[in-house]
Every structure is written in C-alpha cells, then in structure tokens.
Short mmCIF file of C-alpha atoms in Angstrom, two decimals:
data_model
loop_
_atom_site.label_atom_id
_atom_site.label_comp_id
_atom_site.label_asym_id
_atom_site.label_seq_id
_atom_site.Cartn_x
_atom_site.Cartn_y
_atom_site.Cartn_z
CA ARG A 420 -0.02 0.01 0.01
CA GLY A 421 2.88 2.27 -0.71
CA CYS A 422 5.61 4.09 1.16
CA ALA A 423 5.21 6.82 3.58
CA GLY A 424 6.91 10.27 3.80
CA HIS A 425 7.30 12.39 6.74
CA THR A 426 9.28 15.31 7.86
CA SER A 427 10.58 15.95 11.48
CA SER A 428 12.76 18.35 13.19
CA ALA A 429 15.78 17.36 15.39
CA GLY A 430 17.30 20.47 16.75
CA THR A 431 17.45 23.01 13.78
CA LYS A 432 17.79 20.29 11.25
CA MET A 433 14.84 19.03 9.15
CA TYR A 434 14.65 15.34 8.13
CA SER A 435 12.34 13.43 5.84
CA TYR A 436 11.45 9.74 6.29
CA VAL A 437 10.43 7.18 3.68
CA GLY A 438 9.23 3.85 4.68
CA SER A 439 9.86 0.60 2.92
CA SER A 440 7.19 -1.55 1.27
CA PRO A 441 6.94 -5.11 -0.21
CA ALA A 442 7.77 -5.36 -3.89
CA ALA A 443 4.22 -6.50 -4.68
CA GLN A 444 3.85 -4.33 -7.84
CA VAL A 445 6.42 -6.55 -9.56
CA LYS A 446 5.24 -9.79 -8.06
CA VAL A 447 1.36 -9.61 -8.52
CA SER A 448 0.08 -10.68 -11.93
CA ASP A 449 -2.60 -8.08 -12.31
CA SER A 450 -0.25 -5.19 -11.39
CA PRO A 451 0.62 -2.63 -14.19
CA ALA A 452 4.32 -3.23 -13.33
CA TYR A 453 4.09 -6.98 -13.62
CA GLY A 454 6.56 -8.44 -16.16
CA LYS A 455 8.03 -5.06 -16.91
CA LEU A 456 10.52 -4.95 -13.93
CA PRO A 457 12.48 -7.71 -12.17
CA PRO A 458 11.84 -8.29 -8.50
CA PRO A 459 14.59 -6.82 -6.43
CA ALA A 460 17.49 -9.12 -5.62
CA VAL A 461 17.48 -7.85 -1.98
CA GLU A 462 14.36 -6.50 -0.28
CA LYS A 463 15.33 -4.27 2.73
CA LYS A 464 13.02 -3.33 5.41
CA GLY A 465 13.25 -0.09 7.27
CA VAL A 466 13.21 3.73 6.92
CA MET A 467 15.37 5.83 4.64
CA VAL A 468 16.43 9.13 6.17
CA TYR A 469 16.90 12.38 4.10
CA ARG A 470 17.99 15.91 4.77
CA ALA A 471 17.76 18.54 2.18
CA GLY A 472 17.10 15.93 -0.48
CA GLU A 473 20.35 14.09 0.36
CA ARG A 474 20.32 10.55 1.86
CA VAL A 475 21.60 10.51 5.50
CA GLY A 476 21.11 6.81 6.41
CA PHE A 477 18.86 3.84 6.50
CA SER A 478 17.33 2.61 9.79
CA GLU A 479 17.01 -1.16 9.17
CA LEU A 480 14.11 -2.83 10.82
CA LYS A 481 12.67 -6.34 11.02
CA TYR A 482 9.42 -5.15 9.29
CA HIS A 483 8.15 -2.79 6.55
CA VAL A 484 6.66 0.54 7.41
CA GLY A 485 3.22 1.17 5.96
CA TRP A 486 2.54 4.70 7.29
CA MET A 487 4.28 7.33 9.30
CA GLU A 488 3.20 10.43 11.23
CA LYS A 489 5.01 13.14 13.26
CA HIS A 490 3.55 13.80 16.68
CA PRO A 491 2.19 17.40 17.04
CA SER A 492 4.08 18.22 20.18
CA ASN A 493 6.41 15.57 21.62
CA GLY A 494 9.06 15.35 18.86
CA CYS A 495 8.60 11.65 18.25
CA VAL A 496 7.79 9.86 15.10
CA TYR A 497 5.09 7.09 14.78
CA ALA A 498 4.81 4.33 12.22
CA ALA A 499 2.73 1.28 11.47
CA GLY A 500 4.74 -1.96 10.99
CA SER A 501 4.07 -5.59 11.32
CA GLY A 502 0.68 -5.16 13.04
CA LYS A 503 1.84 -2.71 15.67
CA LEU A 504 1.76 1.05 16.07
CA ARG A 505 5.46 1.94 16.89
CA ALA A 506 6.95 5.03 18.52
CA TYR A 507 10.42 6.35 17.73
CA LYS A 508 12.73 8.94 19.19
CA VAL A 509 14.72 11.17 16.69
CA ALA A 510 18.46 11.19 17.28
CA ALA A 511 20.48 14.33 16.58
CA ASP A 512 21.62 12.85 13.24
CA GLY A 513 18.03 12.19 12.32
CA MET A 514 18.04 8.42 12.76
CA LEU A 515 15.11 6.62 14.54
CA GLU A 516 15.15 4.78 17.63
CA GLU A 517 12.07 2.69 18.48
CA PHE A 518 11.18 2.83 22.16
CA SER A 519 7.50 1.66 22.27
CA SER A 520 4.86 -0.36 20.37
CA ALA A 521 1.39 -1.75 20.89
CA ASP A 522 -0.92 -4.07 18.94
CA ALA A 523 -2.92 -2.20 16.44
CA LEU A 524 -5.55 -4.97 16.13
CA GLY A 525 -4.54 -5.49 12.53
CA ASN A 526 -1.97 -4.28 10.08
CA PRO A 527 -2.67 -0.58 9.61
CA ALA A 528 -2.73 0.77 5.93
CA HIS A 529 -3.00 4.19 7.58
CA PHE A 530 -3.44 5.91 10.96
CA CYS A 531 -3.84 9.45 12.13
CA LEU A 532 -3.00 11.29 15.27
CA SER A 533 -5.56 13.49 17.17
CA ALA A 534 -4.86 17.19 17.33
CA ASP A 535 -3.85 16.94 20.90
CA GLY A 536 -1.57 13.98 20.18
CA ALA A 537 -3.29 11.88 22.83
CA TRP A 538 -4.74 9.26 20.45
CA ALA A 539 -3.93 7.36 17.47
CA LEU A 540 -6.65 5.91 15.14
CA CYS A 541 -5.68 3.06 12.91
CA ALA A 542 -7.36 1.67 9.76
CA ASN A 543 -6.52 -2.09 9.47
CA TYR A 544 -7.02 -3.20 5.93
CA SER A 545 -6.82 -6.93 6.08
CA ALA A 546 -8.38 -7.21 9.58
CA SER A 547 -11.44 -5.04 8.54
CA THR A 548 -10.94 -3.16 11.84
CA LEU A 549 -10.53 0.44 13.07
CA SER A 550 -8.76 0.80 16.34
CA VAL A 551 -7.94 3.60 18.78
CA LEU A 552 -4.68 3.57 20.77
CA PRO A 553 -3.61 5.93 23.50
CA ILE A 554 -0.26 7.83 23.50
CA ALA A 555 0.97 8.66 26.86
CA ALA A 556 2.89 11.83 28.16
CA ASP A 557 6.20 10.27 27.51
CA GLY A 558 5.30 9.36 23.93
CA SER A 559 4.78 5.60 24.48
CA VAL A 560 1.85 3.75 22.80
CA GLY A 561 -0.68 2.03 25.06
CA ALA A 562 -3.06 -0.82 24.54
CA ALA A 563 -6.14 -0.25 22.41
CA THR A 564 -9.13 1.48 24.18
CA ASP A 565 -11.70 0.69 21.29
CA SER A 566 -12.29 -0.96 18.00
CA LYS A 567 -14.73 -1.49 15.24
CA HIS A 568 -14.99 -4.60 13.19
CA HIS A 569 -16.80 -4.36 9.86
CA VAL A 570 -18.71 -7.18 8.06
CA VAL A 571 -21.22 -6.48 5.33
CA ARG A 572 -22.68 -8.50 2.71
CA LEU A 573 -20.81 -7.79 -0.74
CA ASN A 574 -21.08 -8.73 -4.36
CA PRO A 575 -19.11 -11.95 -5.10
CA GLN A 576 -18.54 -10.63 -8.63
CA LEU A 577 -16.17 -8.08 -7.06
CA ALA A 578 -14.26 -10.59 -5.00
CA ASP A 579 -10.98 -9.82 -6.66
CA ARG A 580 -10.62 -6.58 -4.61
CA GLN A 581 -13.80 -6.37 -2.54
CA GLU A 582 -14.22 -9.74 -1.07
CA ALA A 583 -14.39 -8.18 2.44
CA CYS A 584 -14.28 -4.80 4.35
CA HIS A 585 -10.92 -3.18 3.83
CA PRO A 586 -10.54 0.08 5.86
CA HIS A 587 -7.77 1.98 3.87
CA GLN A 588 -7.67 5.36 5.67
CA VAL A 589 -9.10 7.12 8.83
CA ARG A 590 -9.23 10.83 9.46
CA LEU A 591 -10.55 13.07 12.24
CA ASP A 592 -12.27 16.13 11.06
CA PRO A 593 -9.98 19.10 11.61
CA GLY A 594 -12.79 21.40 12.91
CA SER A 595 -13.84 19.66 16.19
CA GLY A 596 -12.02 16.40 16.08
CA ALA A 597 -15.32 14.72 17.15
CA TRP A 598 -15.83 12.69 14.08
CA ALA A 599 -13.82 9.86 12.63
CA LEU A 600 -14.24 9.20 8.85
CA ALA A 601 -12.97 6.05 7.47
CA CYS A 602 -12.65 4.95 3.83
CA ASP A 603 -13.54 1.31 3.31
CA LEU A 604 -12.18 0.16 -0.11
CA GLY A 605 -13.86 -3.29 0.20
CA ALA A 606 -17.30 -2.13 1.26
CA SER A 607 -17.50 1.16 -0.93
CA ARG A 608 -18.48 2.93 2.23
CA VAL A 609 -17.05 5.88 4.25
CA TRP A 610 -17.74 4.87 7.93
CA VAL A 611 -18.59 7.87 10.04
CA TYR A 612 -18.17 7.53 13.89
CA ALA A 613 -18.41 9.92 16.81
CA PHE A 614 -15.10 10.07 18.56
CA ASP A 615 -14.95 10.56 22.31
CA VAL A 616 -11.65 12.40 22.92
CA ALA A 617 -11.84 11.80 26.65
CA ARG A 618 -12.33 8.07 26.51
CA GLY A 619 -10.74 7.21 23.10
CA SER A 620 -13.91 5.54 21.86
CA LEU A 621 -15.76 5.36 18.68
CA ALA A 622 -19.56 5.45 18.77
CA GLY A 623 -22.13 4.43 16.11
CA ALA A 624 -23.90 1.31 14.84
CA ALA A 625 -22.94 -0.42 11.60
CA ASN A 626 -26.37 0.54 10.10
CA SER A 627 -26.08 4.15 11.13
CA GLU A 628 -27.48 6.69 8.59
CA ARG A 629 -24.29 8.69 9.10
CA HIS A 630 -22.24 6.20 7.12
CA LEU A 631 -21.74 7.12 3.40
CA LEU A 632 -22.73 4.37 1.05
CA LEU A 633 -21.00 4.90 -2.41
CA PRO A 634 -21.96 3.25 -5.70
CA GLU A 635 -21.02 -0.38 -5.96
CA ALA A 636 -17.36 -1.02 -6.96
CA SER A 637 -16.29 2.52 -6.07
CA GLY A 638 -13.47 1.35 -3.69
CA PRO A 639 -12.88 4.59 -1.78
CA ARG A 640 -9.10 4.91 -0.63
CA HIS A 641 -8.52 8.44 0.75
CA LEU A 642 -10.38 11.45 1.69
CA ASP A 643 -9.47 15.00 2.68
CA PHE A 644 -11.26 18.06 4.09
CA HIS A 645 -11.63 21.40 2.40
CA PRO A 646 -9.58 24.06 4.42
CA THR A 647 -12.48 26.54 4.83
CA LYS A 648 -15.63 24.89 3.68
CA PRO A 649 -17.62 21.91 5.50
CA TRP A 650 -16.81 19.76 2.42
CA VAL A 651 -15.08 16.31 2.16
CA TYR A 652 -13.36 14.93 -0.91
CA VAL A 653 -13.14 11.15 -1.46
CA LEU A 654 -10.83 9.58 -3.90
CA CYS A 655 -12.04 6.23 -5.21
CA GLU A 656 -10.21 3.28 -7.00
#
C-alpha cells in the first residue's frame, strides 16, 4: 500500500523519512508493473532518512513501514509496521530509535493522530477493523481502548478486490476532532463514527445513517477536508 513520507525536526535540522514496502507491484500478476520490472534481488526493511534531499542513512528494521506520522508536540515519530503502532525517538543525526509499540488489532494501511496528540486511530486493511490507541505523556503507545470490526454482505462478482471490508484510511475532522471518517475500499463506504476524545472511543452502529454508502465498486481509498468549507473529498479506486 505504498511508502510513507514524513518530515521531522531534530534541533534545527529538518529530516524526511520514507518507509519501505514489499515489492508487490512486480510480483502480482494483475499489477501494471508485472513483467516489466524484475523483482529486487534484495528487499530491505526499514526507513530511509533524508535531509535537504540527500540521503543521510537507513534505519534497518525487521518489518516494513506502512505509514508514518509526526507527533504534533512531543518530537517523536510514529509508524505502522508488522501489526503494531510504533513510537520512535529522533536522534541528533535524524536516525530513528524505536522505544515503544502496541498491537494495532490488525496491520494498519493508515493511521492518524488526534490534534492533541493523545490518540492514534488506525485503519486495518486486512483485519477489517478500526482501532484507537492512547499515546502517553512520555510518547509511548498504550493498549487499544476501542475498536470497530466491519462485516457487510458484498457482491461476489467483485471478490478480486472487494471480497471483504478493507478500511484503507481514517481521518478526524480538523474542525472539532469529534468525528472519525474511514474510507473502506472493500465495502465502498465511508464509515462515520463519533469520537470521544476523553475516552478514546468510537460510537455508532454499523447501520447508522451517518455512514456514506457509495456506488458499488467505487472502492474509496482516501479522503480530505476542504480548508475553509464544510466539504469532504473522497478519492475512489
């Protein structure tokens, strides 16, 4: 599901991070790249570190990194990898040092951090779940406080990509932070849940009228909010 970019500040230096991803595009037969490029001889796992467009180093890990985010205030970097949400400290040279992790209840394709930095919301593609994990004052990640598991009846003719619910992204509305919107590629829905910032919980039934049901086979992947208007834009596959 692609690499993740991120920019962080360590002292007065700005660093950018790019997470690794499996070489699926050259190994899957229905991929546009299949047969056009050879699979890599060596597949490294970790995060590439750049500064001012130049490579600084490579933080080698035992897992690929699916998404990365900078914390709004504590100086740490967070990433999804191998089914966990992971926290890293940024060294003076920009390299990352993992110091905490917790089960994300799936393998996140995406996650977002609340504006106050107290919560991480994860969209777990293969597990068909959304989860909420707390971030402590020291930056460490705690056990999940809530989750939602999605199961809906789907068209078997679309089973190549939509055989099950596949949450692909989750975002909190930037105005109030009180609503969590999750694009579900498999179900062609945008799930809309009330988010309790005090408890770290998601509220709403699976058949709530708040959820946006898109035309069959739409496959929503990402959404974004208009900076000044109460509008949401959804990008479909």
